[in-house]
XYZ file of C-alpha atoms in Angstrom:
525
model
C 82.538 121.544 163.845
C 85.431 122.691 166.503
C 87.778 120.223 164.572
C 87.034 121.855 160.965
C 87.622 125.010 162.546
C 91.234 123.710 163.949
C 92.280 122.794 160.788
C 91.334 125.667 159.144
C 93.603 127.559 161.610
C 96.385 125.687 160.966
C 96.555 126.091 157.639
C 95.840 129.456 157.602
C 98.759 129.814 160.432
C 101.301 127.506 158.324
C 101.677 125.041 161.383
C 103.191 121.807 160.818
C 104.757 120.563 157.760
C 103.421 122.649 155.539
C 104.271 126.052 157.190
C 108.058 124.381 157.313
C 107.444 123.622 153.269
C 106.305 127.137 152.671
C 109.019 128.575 155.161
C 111.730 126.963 153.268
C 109.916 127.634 149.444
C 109.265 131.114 149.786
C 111.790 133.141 148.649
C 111.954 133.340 145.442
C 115.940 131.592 145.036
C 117.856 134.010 142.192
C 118.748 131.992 138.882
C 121.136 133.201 136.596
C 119.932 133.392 133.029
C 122.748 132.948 130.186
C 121.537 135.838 128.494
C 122.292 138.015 131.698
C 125.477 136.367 132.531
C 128.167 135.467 129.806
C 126.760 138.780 127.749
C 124.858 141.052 130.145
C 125.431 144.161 127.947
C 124.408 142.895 124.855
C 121.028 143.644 123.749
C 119.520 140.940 121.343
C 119.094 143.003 118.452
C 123.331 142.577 118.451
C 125.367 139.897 117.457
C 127.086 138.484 119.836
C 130.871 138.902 120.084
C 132.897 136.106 119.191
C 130.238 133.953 117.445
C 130.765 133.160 113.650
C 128.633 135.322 111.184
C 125.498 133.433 110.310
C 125.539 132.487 106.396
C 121.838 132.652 104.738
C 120.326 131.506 101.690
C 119.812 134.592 99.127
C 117.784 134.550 96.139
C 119.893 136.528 94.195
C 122.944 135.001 94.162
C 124.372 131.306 93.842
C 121.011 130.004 95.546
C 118.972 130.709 91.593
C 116.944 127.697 90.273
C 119.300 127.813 87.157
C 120.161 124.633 85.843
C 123.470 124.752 84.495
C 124.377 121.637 81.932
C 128.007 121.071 80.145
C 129.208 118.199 77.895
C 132.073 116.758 77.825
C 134.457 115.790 74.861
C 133.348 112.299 75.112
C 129.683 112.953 75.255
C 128.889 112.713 78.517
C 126.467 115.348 80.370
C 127.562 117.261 83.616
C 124.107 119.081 84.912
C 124.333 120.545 88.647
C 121.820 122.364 90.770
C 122.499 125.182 93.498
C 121.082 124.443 96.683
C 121.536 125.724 99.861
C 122.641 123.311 102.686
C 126.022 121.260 103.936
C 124.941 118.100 101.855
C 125.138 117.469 98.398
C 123.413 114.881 96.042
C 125.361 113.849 93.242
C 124.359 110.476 90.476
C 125.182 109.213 87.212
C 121.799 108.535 85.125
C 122.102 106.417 82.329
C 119.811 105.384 78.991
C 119.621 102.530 80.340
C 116.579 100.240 81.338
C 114.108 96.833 80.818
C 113.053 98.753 77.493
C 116.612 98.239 76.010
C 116.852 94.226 76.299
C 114.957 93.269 73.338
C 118.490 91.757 71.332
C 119.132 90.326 75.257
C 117.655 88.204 78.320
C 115.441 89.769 80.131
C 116.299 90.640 83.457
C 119.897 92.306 83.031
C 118.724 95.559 84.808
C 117.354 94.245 87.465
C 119.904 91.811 87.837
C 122.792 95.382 87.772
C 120.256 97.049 90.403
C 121.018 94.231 92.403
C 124.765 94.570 91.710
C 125.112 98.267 92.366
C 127.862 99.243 95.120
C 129.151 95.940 94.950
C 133.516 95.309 94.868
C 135.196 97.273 91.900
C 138.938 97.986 90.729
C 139.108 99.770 93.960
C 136.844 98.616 96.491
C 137.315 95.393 97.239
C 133.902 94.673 99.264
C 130.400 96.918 99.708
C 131.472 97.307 103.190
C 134.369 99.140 102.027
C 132.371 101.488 100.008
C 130.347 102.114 102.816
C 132.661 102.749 104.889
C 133.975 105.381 102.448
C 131.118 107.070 102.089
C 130.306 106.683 105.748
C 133.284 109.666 106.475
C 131.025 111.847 104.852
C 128.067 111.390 106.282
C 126.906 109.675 103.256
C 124.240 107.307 101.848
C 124.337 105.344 98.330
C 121.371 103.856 96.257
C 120.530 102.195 92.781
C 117.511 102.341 90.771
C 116.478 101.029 87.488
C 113.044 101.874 85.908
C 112.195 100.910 82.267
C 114.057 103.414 80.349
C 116.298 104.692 83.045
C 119.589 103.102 85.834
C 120.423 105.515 88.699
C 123.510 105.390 90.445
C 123.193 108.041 93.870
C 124.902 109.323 96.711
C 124.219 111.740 99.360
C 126.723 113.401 101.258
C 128.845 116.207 102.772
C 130.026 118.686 99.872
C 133.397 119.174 100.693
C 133.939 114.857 100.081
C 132.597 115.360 96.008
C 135.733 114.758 94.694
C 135.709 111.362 96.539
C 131.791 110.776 95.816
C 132.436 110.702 92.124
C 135.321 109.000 91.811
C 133.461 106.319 94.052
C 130.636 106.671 91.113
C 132.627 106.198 88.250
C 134.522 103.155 89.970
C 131.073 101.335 91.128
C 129.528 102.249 87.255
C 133.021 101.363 84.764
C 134.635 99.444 86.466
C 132.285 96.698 88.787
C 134.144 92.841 89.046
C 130.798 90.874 89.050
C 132.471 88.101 90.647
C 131.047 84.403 90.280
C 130.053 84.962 94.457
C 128.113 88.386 93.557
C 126.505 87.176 90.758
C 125.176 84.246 92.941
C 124.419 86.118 95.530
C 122.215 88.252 93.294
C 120.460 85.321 91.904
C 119.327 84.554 95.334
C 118.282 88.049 95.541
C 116.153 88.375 92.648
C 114.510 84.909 93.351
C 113.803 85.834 96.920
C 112.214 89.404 95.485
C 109.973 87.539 92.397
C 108.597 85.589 95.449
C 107.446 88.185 97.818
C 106.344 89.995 94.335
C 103.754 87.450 94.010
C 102.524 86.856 97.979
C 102.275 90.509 98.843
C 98.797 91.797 99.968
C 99.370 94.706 97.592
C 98.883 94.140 93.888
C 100.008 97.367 92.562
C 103.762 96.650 91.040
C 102.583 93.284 89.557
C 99.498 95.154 87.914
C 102.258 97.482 86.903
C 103.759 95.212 84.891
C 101.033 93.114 83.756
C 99.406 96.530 82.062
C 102.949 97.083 80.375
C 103.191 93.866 78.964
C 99.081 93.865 77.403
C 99.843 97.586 76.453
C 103.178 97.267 74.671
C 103.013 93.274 73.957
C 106.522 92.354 73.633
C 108.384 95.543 72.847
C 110.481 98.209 74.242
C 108.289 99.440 77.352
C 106.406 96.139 77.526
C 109.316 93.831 77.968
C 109.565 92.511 81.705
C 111.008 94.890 83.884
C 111.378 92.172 86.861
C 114.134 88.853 85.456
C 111.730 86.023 84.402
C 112.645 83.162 86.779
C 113.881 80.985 83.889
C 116.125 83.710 83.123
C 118.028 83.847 86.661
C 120.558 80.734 86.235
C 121.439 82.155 82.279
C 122.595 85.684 83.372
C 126.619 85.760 83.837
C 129.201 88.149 83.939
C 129.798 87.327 79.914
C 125.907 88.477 79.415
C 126.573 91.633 81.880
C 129.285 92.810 80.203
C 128.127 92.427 76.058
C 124.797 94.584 77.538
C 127.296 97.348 79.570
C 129.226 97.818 76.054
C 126.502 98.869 74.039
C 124.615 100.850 77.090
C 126.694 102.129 79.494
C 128.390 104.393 77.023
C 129.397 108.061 77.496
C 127.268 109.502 75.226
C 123.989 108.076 77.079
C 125.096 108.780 80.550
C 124.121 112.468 82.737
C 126.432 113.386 85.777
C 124.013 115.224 87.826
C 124.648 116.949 91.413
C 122.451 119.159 93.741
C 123.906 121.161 96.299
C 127.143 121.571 94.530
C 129.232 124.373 92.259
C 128.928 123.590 88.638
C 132.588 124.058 88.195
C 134.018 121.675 90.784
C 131.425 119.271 89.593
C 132.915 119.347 85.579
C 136.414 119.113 87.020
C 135.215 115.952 88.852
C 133.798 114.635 85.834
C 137.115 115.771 83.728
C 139.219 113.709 86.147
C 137.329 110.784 86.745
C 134.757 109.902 83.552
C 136.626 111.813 80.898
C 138.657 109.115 78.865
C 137.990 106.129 82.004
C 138.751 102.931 80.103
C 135.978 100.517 81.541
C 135.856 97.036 82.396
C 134.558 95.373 79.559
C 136.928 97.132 77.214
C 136.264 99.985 74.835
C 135.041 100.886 71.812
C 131.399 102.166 70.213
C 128.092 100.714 71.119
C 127.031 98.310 68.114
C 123.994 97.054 69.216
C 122.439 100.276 71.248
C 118.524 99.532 70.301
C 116.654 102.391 68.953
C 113.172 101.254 68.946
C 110.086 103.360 69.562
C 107.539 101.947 71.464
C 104.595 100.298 69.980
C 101.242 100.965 71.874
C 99.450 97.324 70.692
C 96.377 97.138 73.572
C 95.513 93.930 74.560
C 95.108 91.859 77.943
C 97.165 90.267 80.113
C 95.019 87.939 82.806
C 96.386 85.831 85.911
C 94.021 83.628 87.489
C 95.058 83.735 91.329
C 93.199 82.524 94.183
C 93.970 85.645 96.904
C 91.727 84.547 99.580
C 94.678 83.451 101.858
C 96.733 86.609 100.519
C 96.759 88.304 104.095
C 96.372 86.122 107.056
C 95.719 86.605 110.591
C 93.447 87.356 113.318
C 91.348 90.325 111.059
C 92.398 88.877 107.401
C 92.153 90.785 104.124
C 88.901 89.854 102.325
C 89.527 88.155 98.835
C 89.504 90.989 95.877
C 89.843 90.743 92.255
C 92.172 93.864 90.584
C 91.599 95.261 88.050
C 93.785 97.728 85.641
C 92.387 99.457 82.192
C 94.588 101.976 80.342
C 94.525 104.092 77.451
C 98.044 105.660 75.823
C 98.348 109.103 76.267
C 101.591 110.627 74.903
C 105.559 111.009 75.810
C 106.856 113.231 78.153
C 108.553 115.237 75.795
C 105.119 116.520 73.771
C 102.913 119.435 74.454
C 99.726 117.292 75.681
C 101.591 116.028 78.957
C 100.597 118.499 81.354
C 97.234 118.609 80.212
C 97.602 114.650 80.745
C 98.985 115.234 84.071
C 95.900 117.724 84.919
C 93.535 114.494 84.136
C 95.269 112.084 85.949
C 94.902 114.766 88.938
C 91.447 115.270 88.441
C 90.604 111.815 88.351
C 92.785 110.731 91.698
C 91.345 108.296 93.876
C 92.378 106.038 96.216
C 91.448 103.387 98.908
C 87.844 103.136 100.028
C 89.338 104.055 103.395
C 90.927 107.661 103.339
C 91.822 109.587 106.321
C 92.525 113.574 106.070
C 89.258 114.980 104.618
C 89.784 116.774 101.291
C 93.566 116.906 101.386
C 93.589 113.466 100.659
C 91.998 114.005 97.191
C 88.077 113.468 97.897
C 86.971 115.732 95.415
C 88.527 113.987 92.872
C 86.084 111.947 90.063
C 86.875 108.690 91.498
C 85.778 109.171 94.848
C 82.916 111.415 94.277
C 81.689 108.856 91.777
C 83.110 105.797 92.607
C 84.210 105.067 96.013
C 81.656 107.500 97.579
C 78.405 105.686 95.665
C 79.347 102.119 95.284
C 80.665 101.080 98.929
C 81.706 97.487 97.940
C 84.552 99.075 96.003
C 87.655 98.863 97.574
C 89.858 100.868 95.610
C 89.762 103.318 92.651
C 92.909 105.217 91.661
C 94.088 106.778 88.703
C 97.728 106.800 87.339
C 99.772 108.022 84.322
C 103.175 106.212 83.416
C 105.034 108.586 80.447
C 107.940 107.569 78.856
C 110.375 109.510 75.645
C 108.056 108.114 73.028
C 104.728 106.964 74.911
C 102.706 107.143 77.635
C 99.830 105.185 79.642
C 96.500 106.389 81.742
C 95.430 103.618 83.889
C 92.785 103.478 86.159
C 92.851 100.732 88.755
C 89.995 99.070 90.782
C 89.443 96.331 93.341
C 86.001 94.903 94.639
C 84.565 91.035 95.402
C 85.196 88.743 92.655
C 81.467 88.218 92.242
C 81.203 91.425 91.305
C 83.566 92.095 88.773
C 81.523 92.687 85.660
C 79.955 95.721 87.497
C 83.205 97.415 88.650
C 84.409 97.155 85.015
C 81.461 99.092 83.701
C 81.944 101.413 86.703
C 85.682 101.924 85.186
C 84.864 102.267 81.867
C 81.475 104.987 82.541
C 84.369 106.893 83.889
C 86.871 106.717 80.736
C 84.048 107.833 78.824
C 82.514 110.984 80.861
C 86.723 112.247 80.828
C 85.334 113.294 77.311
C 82.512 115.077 78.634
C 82.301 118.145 80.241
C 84.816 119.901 82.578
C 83.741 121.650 85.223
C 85.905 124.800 85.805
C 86.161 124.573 89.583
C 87.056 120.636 89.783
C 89.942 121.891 86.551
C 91.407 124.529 88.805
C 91.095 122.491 91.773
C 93.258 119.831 89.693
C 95.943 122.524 88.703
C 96.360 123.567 91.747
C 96.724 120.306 93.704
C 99.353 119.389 90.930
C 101.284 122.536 90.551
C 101.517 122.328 94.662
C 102.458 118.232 94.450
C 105.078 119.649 91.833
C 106.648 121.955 94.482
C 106.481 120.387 97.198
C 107.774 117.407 96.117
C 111.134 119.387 94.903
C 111.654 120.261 98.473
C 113.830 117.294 98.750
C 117.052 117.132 97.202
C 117.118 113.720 95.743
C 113.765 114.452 94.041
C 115.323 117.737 92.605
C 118.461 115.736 91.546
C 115.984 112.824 89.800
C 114.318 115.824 88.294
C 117.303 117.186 87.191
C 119.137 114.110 85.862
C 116.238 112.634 83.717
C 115.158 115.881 82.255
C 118.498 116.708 81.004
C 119.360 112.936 79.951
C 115.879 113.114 77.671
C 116.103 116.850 76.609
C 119.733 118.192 77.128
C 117.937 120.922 79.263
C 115.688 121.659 82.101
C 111.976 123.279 82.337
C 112.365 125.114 85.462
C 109.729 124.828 88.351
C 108.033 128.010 87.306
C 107.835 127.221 83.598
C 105.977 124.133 84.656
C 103.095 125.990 86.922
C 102.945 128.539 84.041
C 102.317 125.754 81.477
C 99.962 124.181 84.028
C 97.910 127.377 84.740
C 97.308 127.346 80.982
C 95.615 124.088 80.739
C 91.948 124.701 79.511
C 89.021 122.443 79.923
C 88.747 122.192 76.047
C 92.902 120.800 76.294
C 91.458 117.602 78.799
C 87.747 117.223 76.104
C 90.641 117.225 73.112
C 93.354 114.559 75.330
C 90.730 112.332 76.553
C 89.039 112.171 73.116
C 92.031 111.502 71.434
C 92.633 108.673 74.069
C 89.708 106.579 73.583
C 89.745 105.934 70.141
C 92.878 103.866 71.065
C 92.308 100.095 72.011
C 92.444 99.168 75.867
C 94.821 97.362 77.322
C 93.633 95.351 80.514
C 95.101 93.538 83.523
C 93.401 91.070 85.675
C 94.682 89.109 88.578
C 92.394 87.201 91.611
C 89.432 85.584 90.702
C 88.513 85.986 86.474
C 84.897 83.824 86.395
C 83.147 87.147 85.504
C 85.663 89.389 83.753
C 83.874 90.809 81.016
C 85.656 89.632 77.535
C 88.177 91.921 75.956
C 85.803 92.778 73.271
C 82.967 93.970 75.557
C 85.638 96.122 77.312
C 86.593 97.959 73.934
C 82.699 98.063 72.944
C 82.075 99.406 76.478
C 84.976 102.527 75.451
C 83.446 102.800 72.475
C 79.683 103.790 73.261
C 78.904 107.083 75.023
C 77.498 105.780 78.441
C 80.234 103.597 78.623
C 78.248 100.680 79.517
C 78.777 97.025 78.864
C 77.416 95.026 76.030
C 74.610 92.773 77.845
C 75.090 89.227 78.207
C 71.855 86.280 78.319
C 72.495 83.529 79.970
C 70.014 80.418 79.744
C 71.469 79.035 82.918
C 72.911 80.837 86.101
């Protein structure tokens, strides 16, 4: 007890090293605070002396959503975007894509998306252009979709004169040397090989829906180069398809985060008359053809058990994709398209983020959420100039196939039923906030900006869109989806096929109004 009380003393006392610690701690030491000392009579609702005026973004002057577009004597399309910021995104977009190779081999745009940035007239290496575009802070990229090539850069403003006449350079006047061309041949076969050994089946589904949809035309032709195709592709077959494609009249010179008038002078002094490197001259053999929506199947027998190893492997799944056309892009049912695909959403069977994450949506209220051997239901709309295709895509066990089909096809069906108003706003809004967000980013506001003025001449500005959207009524989706299945399927199937349903029973199964499957007797299981 007498020792408890000693200690207690001492502490209380400060003896010892702690009453040295709190000796040599306790005054408070005096700190001087920036605030107090380089300014100590400036109150903070004053700017500081010396210290550059601040420049904001206003909304009522250069900072307007106005899309300003001007063409040029020689066709070409100069479209620009204010945005507030130091860094600028600027891109030529051209009519250019897998669509346009029917009089050709296929695989020329993928083989110039591998070719992009590569040595020109005045760039002797990519490293060089990199380098370039590395004094202004700057990044470059290629893309080529079915109908559409993208040549982009971002970087700082004040280097646009340099960005563009980098463009121009990489898109009129590329070498395609014999080493480049090589070189991209190893490319493309490396890229067709991970294509088919990746866990996720999505981009070859992609295509294989394309090619039953639109058999052998425009949108349907192969988008990736067909391996026998690789060794036939040369700088002769490059430039015959850059002639007739890479023309003037189909190309858009797009920037964000730029003035409209330094951008035409730009395009004045670098596009305007360029002679490019496979010579001059009008396009002879630009193909005009609409696409032809044909339905059909397209079916790869795969065995995917050993598609993901390791310690916790994937389990073996057979995907499957049905679609129905819709329409283009460019008509009046689109958004009311768009609303659908929203509404129906989906996604993996696993799904973290609660209702943010789209569990509301048809597929996993009455898919995912009732049938747990499902692994994946998700809805998605490809739209082109002249068509358009609603796919829904679904994964489960290969022995039980047959019943995720009818699953599928129960839900194509009820699209034409009734529309509840609160899951149809819900839709709307979860689009028209996707919308916006999404055009946040500059590049996505450049894309947007680019292929809506290469397809239309003009822009629909963010607002007109939500308007349009707002207006969609649940008698619009009743009308679209109705419209949509009296059109033949077209399916993709890829794993294990021993009880994929025949085509026929999938188009019988669209055409009844539960959706279900014709039944099948077997005399022997």
């Amino acid at each position: 007890m007498a020792a408890v009380v000693l200690a207690a003393t001492r502490l209380l006392r400060g003896s010892g090293s702690w009453g040295r610690s709190r000796l040599r701690f306790g005054a408070p030491a005096y700190r001087q605070f920036s605030s107090g000392g380089a300014y100590p009579s400036v109150p903070l609702s004053s700017p500081l002396p010396g210290v550059p005026k601040p420049v904001f973004a206003t909304v009522d002057g250069q900072e307007k959503f106005e899309t300003r577009v001007t063409t040029l004597e020689n066709g070409l399309r100069v479209a620009s975007q204010n945005k507030f910021g130091q860094f600028c995104t600027v891109g030529i977009l051209i009519n250019s894509g897998s669509r346009y190779e029917a009089k050709y081999l296929s695989g020329i745009a993928h083989f110039l998306e591998k070719l992009a940035f590569s040595s020109t007239d005045r760039f002797d290496s990519k490293d060089e252009i990199l380098l370039t575009l590395e004094k202004h802070g700057g990044i470059c990229d290629c893309q080529t979709s079915r109908d559409t090539t993208m040549y982009a850069v971002s970087a700082d403003s004040k280097g646009l004169d340099t960005v563009v006449g980098l463009l121009a350079d990489v898109v009129l006047h590329p070498r395609l040397t014999d080493e480049e061309i090589e070189l991209t041949r190893m490319a493309v076969r490396f890229e067709l090989e991970d294509l088919g050994m990746r866990p996720d089946p999505e981009p070859l589904l992609t295509e294989m829906i394309h090619e039953a949809a639109y058999r052998e035309n425009t949108v349907g032709l192969h988008r990736f180069c067909p391996t026998e195709n690789i060794a036939k592709i040369d700088r002769s077959v490059l430039h015959s398809y850059l002639r007739n494609y890479y023309t003037p009249d189909r190309m858009v010179l797009a920037g964000v985060g730029v003035g409209h008038e330094q951008l035409v002078e730009c395009a004045r002094k670098y596009l305007l008359g360029a002679r490019p490197a496979w010579g001059g001259g009008a396009a002879a053999h630009a193909d005009a053809s609409v696409a032809q929506y044909t339905g059909g199947i397209a079916k790869l027998e795969r065995d995917m058990s050993s598609v993901s190893l390791g310690p916790t492997p994937f389990p073996e799944l057979t995907h499957i994709m049905i679609g129905l056309e819709s329409c283009s892009f460019l008509e009046g049912d689109f958004l009311p398209f768009a609303v659908l695909n929203m509404m129906m959403g989906g996604g993996g069977s696993f799904s973290a983020g609660g209702p943010g994450k789209g569990m509301f949506t048809r597929l996993y209220l009455n898919v995912l959420n009732r049938h747990h051997w499902m692994y994946n239901a998700t809805s998605y709309h490809h739209s082109y100039e002249d068509t358009g295709l609603l796919c829904i895509h679904a994964s489960a066990d290969p022995r039980q196939v047959r019943e995720m089909v009818e699953i599928i096809t129960r839900e194509f069906v009820l699209m034409a039923g009734t529309v509840d108003v609160v899951e149809l706003e819900r839709a709307k809004t979860q689009l028209m906030s996707m919308l916006m967000m999404n055009l946040e980013a500059r590049p996505v506001i450049f894309e947007d900006v680019g292929r809506q003025v290469l397809a239309t001449r003009s822009r629909k500005l963010p607002h007109e869109l939500c308007a349009l959207i707002r207006d969609v009524k649940p008698e619009d989706i009743k009308r679209v989806a109705s419209a949509m299945l009296r059109r033949k399927p077209a399916v993709a199937a890829l794993g294990d096929l021993s009880d994929l349903p025949a085509y026929e029973h999938v188009q019988a199964a669209l055409a009844n109004k539960d959706g279900r499957l014709p039944r099948t007797y077997r005399l022997f299981r």
